[in-house]
Amino acid sequence: MTSCLHVNTGVVLFAHGSRDPLWRLPIDAVAQRMAQQWPQIPVAVAFLELTQPDLPTAVEEMMKQGLSHLRIVPMFLGVGRHAREDLPEMVKHLTLAHPQVAFELLPAIGEHPAMTDLLARIAAGQEAQYIDD
């Protein structure tokens, strides 16, 4: 599968965070899978609270790679206050602080039709077509 992202584009997987250090493992696993499948796409993780790095820190690290476009992917199944209000406000501040970077805030991952389909397939025991390990 090829990437349709522009050159100088990075992806930030943004999640809530937790005091439990094991909580972040699934988000890190997504980042690792992306790095394996699309090594040309820089990827980072960031968290709202309780887990590091936070979004501004992750953005700073991505900018050090010379990226001019950052896709922020909210790794939320549901759209609550954090995805609806807090994150857009954070991206607004980042846009003002870094006008040389184009920030693209995607809808929450749980709103994507492919995610809905995958969750339904897993629940029904029909997910085999998605497993490629």
PDB file of C-alpha atoms in Angstrom:
ATOM      1  CA  MET A   1       0.000   0.000   0.000  1.00  0.00           C
ATOM      2  CA  THR A   2       1.373   3.404  -0.897  1.00  0.00           C
ATOM      3  CA  SER A   3       1.032   6.586   1.071  1.00  0.00           C
ATOM      4  CA  CYS A   4      -0.951   9.518  -0.258  1.00  0.00           C
ATOM      5  CA  LEU A   5       0.617  11.987   2.173  1.00  0.00           C
ATOM      6  CA  HIS A   6       2.625  14.905   0.856  1.00  0.00           C
ATOM      7  CA  VAL A   7       6.373  15.138   1.284  1.00  0.00           C
ATOM      8  CA  ASN A   8       7.358  16.809   4.567  1.00  0.00           C
ATOM      9  CA  THR A   9       4.235  15.469   6.283  1.00  0.00           C
ATOM     10  CA  GLY A  10       4.293  13.817   9.669  1.00  0.00           C
ATOM     11  CA  VAL A  11       1.568  12.144  11.701  1.00  0.00           C
ATOM     12  CA  VAL A  12       0.918  12.697  15.400  1.00  0.00           C
ATOM     13  CA  LEU A  13      -1.266  10.076  17.087  1.00  0.00           C
ATOM     14  CA  PHE A  14      -3.003  11.955  19.908  1.00  0.00           C
ATOM     15  CA  ALA A  15      -4.540  10.093  22.848  1.00  0.00           C
ATOM     16  CA  HIS A  16      -5.859  10.911  26.304  1.00  0.00           C
ATOM     17  CA  GLY A  17      -3.186   9.461  28.584  1.00  0.00           C
ATOM     18  CA  SER A  18      -3.303   7.596  31.888  1.00  0.00           C
ATOM     19  CA  ARG A  19      -1.398   7.129  35.133  1.00  0.00           C
ATOM     20  CA  ASP A  20      -1.016   3.456  34.178  1.00  0.00           C
ATOM     21  CA  PRO A  21       2.169   3.182  32.082  1.00  0.00           C
ATOM     22  CA  LEU A  22       0.768   0.152  30.224  1.00  0.00           C
ATOM     23  CA  TRP A  23      -2.176   2.195  28.938  1.00  0.00           C
ATOM     24  CA  ARG A  24      -0.091   3.764  26.180  1.00  0.00           C
ATOM     25  CA  LEU A  25       1.031   0.459  24.655  1.00  0.00           C
ATOM     26  CA  PRO A  26      -1.759   0.234  22.028  1.00  0.00           C
ATOM     27  CA  ILE A  27      -1.034   3.784  20.835  1.00  0.00           C
ATOM     28  CA  ASP A  28       2.684   3.025  20.656  1.00  0.00           C
ATOM     29  CA  ALA A  29       1.833  -0.171  18.742  1.00  0.00           C
ATOM     30  CA  VAL A  30      -0.050   1.850  16.108  1.00  0.00           C
ATOM     31  CA  ALA A  31       2.947   4.161  15.738  1.00  0.00           C
ATOM     32  CA  GLN A  32       5.278   1.173  15.422  1.00  0.00           C
ATOM     33  CA  ARG A  33       3.040  -0.456  12.808  1.00  0.00           C
ATOM     34  CA  MET A  34       2.980   2.783  10.822  1.00  0.00           C
ATOM     35  CA  ALA A  35       6.773   3.026  10.992  1.00  0.00           C
ATOM     36  CA  GLN A  36       7.079  -0.550   9.721  1.00  0.00           C
ATOM     37  CA  GLN A  37       4.564  -0.203   6.900  1.00  0.00           C
ATOM     38  CA  TRP A  38       5.361   3.367   5.825  1.00  0.00           C
ATOM     39  CA  PRO A  39       8.918   4.174   6.964  1.00  0.00           C
ATOM     40  CA  GLN A  40       8.893   7.360   4.872  1.00  0.00           C
ATOM     41  CA  ILE A  41       6.145   8.868   7.079  1.00  0.00           C
ATOM     42  CA  PRO A  42       7.442  10.309  10.349  1.00  0.00           C
ATOM     43  CA  VAL A  43       5.108   9.367  13.200  1.00  0.00           C
ATOM     44  CA  ALA A  44       4.939  10.417  16.837  1.00  0.00           C
ATOM     45  CA  VAL A  45       2.588   9.949  19.749  1.00  0.00           C
ATOM     46  CA  ALA A  46       1.269  12.668  22.053  1.00  0.00           C
ATOM     47  CA  PHE A  47      -1.053  12.715  25.028  1.00  0.00           C
ATOM     48  CA  LEU A  48      -3.493  15.146  26.558  1.00  0.00           C
ATOM     49  CA  GLU A  49      -2.586  14.461  30.166  1.00  0.00           C
ATOM     50  CA  LEU A  50      -0.879  12.094  32.602  1.00  0.00           C
ATOM     51  CA  THR A  51       1.433  10.621  29.917  1.00  0.00           C
ATOM     52  CA  GLN A  52       4.362  12.115  28.043  1.00  0.00           C
ATOM     53  CA  PRO A  53       4.994  13.606  25.592  1.00  0.00           C
ATOM     54  CA  ASP A  54       2.291  16.236  25.409  1.00  0.00           C
ATOM     55  CA  LEU A  55       1.179  17.618  22.046  1.00  0.00           C
ATOM     56  CA  PRO A  56       3.397  20.733  21.992  1.00  0.00           C
ATOM     57  CA  THR A  57       6.462  18.619  22.798  1.00  0.00           C
ATOM     58  CA  ALA A  58       5.649  16.084  20.065  1.00  0.00           C
ATOM     59  CA  VAL A  59       5.087  18.906  17.568  1.00  0.00           C
ATOM     60  CA  GLU A  60       8.447  20.468  18.463  1.00  0.00           C
ATOM     61  CA  GLU A  61      10.174  17.119  17.890  1.00  0.00           C
ATOM     62  CA  MET A  62       8.441  16.666  14.524  1.00  0.00           C
ATOM     63  CA  MET A  63       9.412  20.192  13.472  1.00  0.00           C
ATOM     64  CA  LYS A  64      13.077  19.358  14.135  1.00  0.00           C
ATOM     65  CA  GLN A  65      12.744  16.908  11.226  1.00  0.00           C
ATOM     66  CA  GLY A  66      11.932  19.781   8.874  1.00  0.00           C
ATOM     67  CA  LEU A  67       8.273  18.857   8.493  1.00  0.00           C
ATOM     68  CA  SER A  68       5.944  21.522   7.152  1.00  0.00           C
ATOM     69  CA  HIS A  69       2.664  19.612   7.482  1.00  0.00           C
ATOM     70  CA  LEU A  70       1.437  17.714  10.529  1.00  0.00           C
ATOM     71  CA  ARG A  71      -1.642  15.481  10.582  1.00  0.00           C
ATOM     72  CA  ILE A  72      -3.016  15.138  14.090  1.00  0.00           C
ATOM     73  CA  VAL A  73      -5.061  11.972  14.489  1.00  0.00           C
ATOM     74  CA  PRO A  74      -7.236  11.859  17.629  1.00  0.00           C
ATOM     75  CA  MET A  75      -7.108   8.258  18.834  1.00  0.00           C
ATOM     76  CA  PHE A  76     -10.519   8.489  20.502  1.00  0.00           C
ATOM     77  CA  LEU A  77     -13.352   6.048  19.836  1.00  0.00           C
ATOM     78  CA  GLY A  78     -15.974   8.541  20.962  1.00  0.00           C
ATOM     79  CA  VAL A  79     -16.117  12.281  20.551  1.00  0.00           C
ATOM     80  CA  GLY A  80     -16.345  13.914  23.944  1.00  0.00           C
ATOM     81  CA  ARG A  81     -15.238  17.274  25.232  1.00  0.00           C
ATOM     82  CA  HIS A  82     -11.533  16.527  24.706  1.00  0.00           C
ATOM     83  CA  ALA A  83     -11.908  15.774  20.989  1.00  0.00           C
ATOM     84  CA  ARG A  84     -14.636  18.337  20.401  1.00  0.00           C
ATOM     85  CA  GLU A  85     -13.254  21.306  22.374  1.00  0.00           C
ATOM     86  CA  ASP A  86      -9.851  20.806  24.001  1.00  0.00           C
ATOM     87  CA  LEU A  87      -7.933  19.432  21.040  1.00  0.00           C
ATOM     88  CA  PRO A  88      -9.135  22.017  18.478  1.00  0.00           C
ATOM     89  CA  GLU A  89      -8.157  24.743  20.949  1.00  0.00           C
ATOM     90  CA  MET A  90      -4.702  23.197  21.354  1.00  0.00           C
ATOM     91  CA  VAL A  91      -4.270  23.020  17.572  1.00  0.00           C
ATOM     92  CA  LYS A  92      -5.362  26.652  17.286  1.00  0.00           C
ATOM     93  CA  HIS A  93      -2.588  27.654  19.711  1.00  0.00           C
ATOM     94  CA  LEU A  94      -0.051  25.515  17.856  1.00  0.00           C
ATOM     95  CA  THR A  95      -1.066  27.140  14.558  1.00  0.00           C
ATOM     96  CA  LEU A  96      -0.520  30.594  16.027  1.00  0.00           C
ATOM     97  CA  ALA A  97       2.818  29.573  17.575  1.00  0.00           C
ATOM     98  CA  HIS A  98       4.079  27.832  14.416  1.00  0.00           C
ATOM     99  CA  PRO A  99       2.639  29.593  11.340  1.00  0.00           C
ATOM    100  CA  GLN A 100       5.230  27.877   9.129  1.00  0.00           C
ATOM    101  CA  VAL A 101       3.542  24.507   9.759  1.00  0.00           C
ATOM    102  CA  ALA A 102       0.225  23.427   8.247  1.00  0.00           C
ATOM    103  CA  PHE A 103      -1.726  21.558  10.901  1.00  0.00           C
ATOM    104  CA  GLU A 104      -4.409  19.121   9.763  1.00  0.00           C
ATOM    105  CA  LEU A 105      -6.717  17.942  12.535  1.00  0.00           C
ATOM    106  CA  LEU A 106      -8.519  14.762  11.532  1.00  0.00           C
ATOM    107  CA  PRO A 107     -11.819  13.558  13.012  1.00  0.00           C
ATOM    108  CA  ALA A 108     -11.603  11.130  15.916  1.00  0.00           C
ATOM    109  CA  ILE A 109     -10.511   7.678  14.746  1.00  0.00           C
ATOM    110  CA  GLY A 110     -13.744   6.187  16.091  1.00  0.00           C
ATOM    111  CA  GLU A 111     -15.731   8.220  13.560  1.00  0.00           C
ATOM    112  CA  HIS A 112     -14.002   6.628  10.574  1.00  0.00           C
ATOM    113  CA  PRO A 113     -16.217   4.118   8.738  1.00  0.00           C
ATOM    114  CA  ALA A 114     -13.315   1.654   8.446  1.00  0.00           C
ATOM    115  CA  MET A 115     -12.950   1.648  12.239  1.00  0.00           C
ATOM    116  CA  THR A 116     -16.660   1.025  12.700  1.00  0.00           C
ATOM    117  CA  ASP A 117     -16.426  -1.845  10.227  1.00  0.00           C
ATOM    118  CA  LEU A 118     -13.337  -3.302  11.907  1.00  0.00           C
ATOM    119  CA  LEU A 119     -14.886  -3.134  15.385  1.00  0.00           C
ATOM    120  CA  ALA A 120     -18.023  -4.845  14.105  1.00  0.00           C
ATOM    121  CA  ARG A 121     -15.916  -7.558  12.431  1.00  0.00           C
ATOM    122  CA  ILE A 122     -13.909  -8.146  15.619  1.00  0.00           C
ATOM    123  CA  ALA A 123     -17.088  -8.393  17.685  1.00  0.00           C
ATOM    124  CA  ALA A 124     -18.535 -10.881  15.182  1.00  0.00           C
ATOM    125  CA  GLY A 125     -15.303 -12.915  14.992  1.00  0.00           C
ATOM    126  CA  GLN A 126     -14.795 -11.962  11.346  1.00  0.00           C
ATOM    127  CA  GLU A 127     -11.616  -9.878  11.563  1.00  0.00           C
ATOM    128  CA  ALA A 128      -9.276 -12.384   9.871  1.00  0.00           C
ATOM    129  CA  GLN A 129      -9.099 -10.403   6.621  1.00  0.00           C
ATOM    130  CA  TYR A 130      -7.506  -7.476   8.482  1.00  0.00           C
ATOM    131  CA  ILE A 131      -4.727  -9.457  10.114  1.00  0.00           C
ATOM    132  CA  ASP A 132      -1.577  -9.475   7.996  1.00  0.00           C
ATOM    133  CA  ASP A 133       1.119 -10.627  10.442  1.00  0.00           C
TER     134      ASP A 133
END
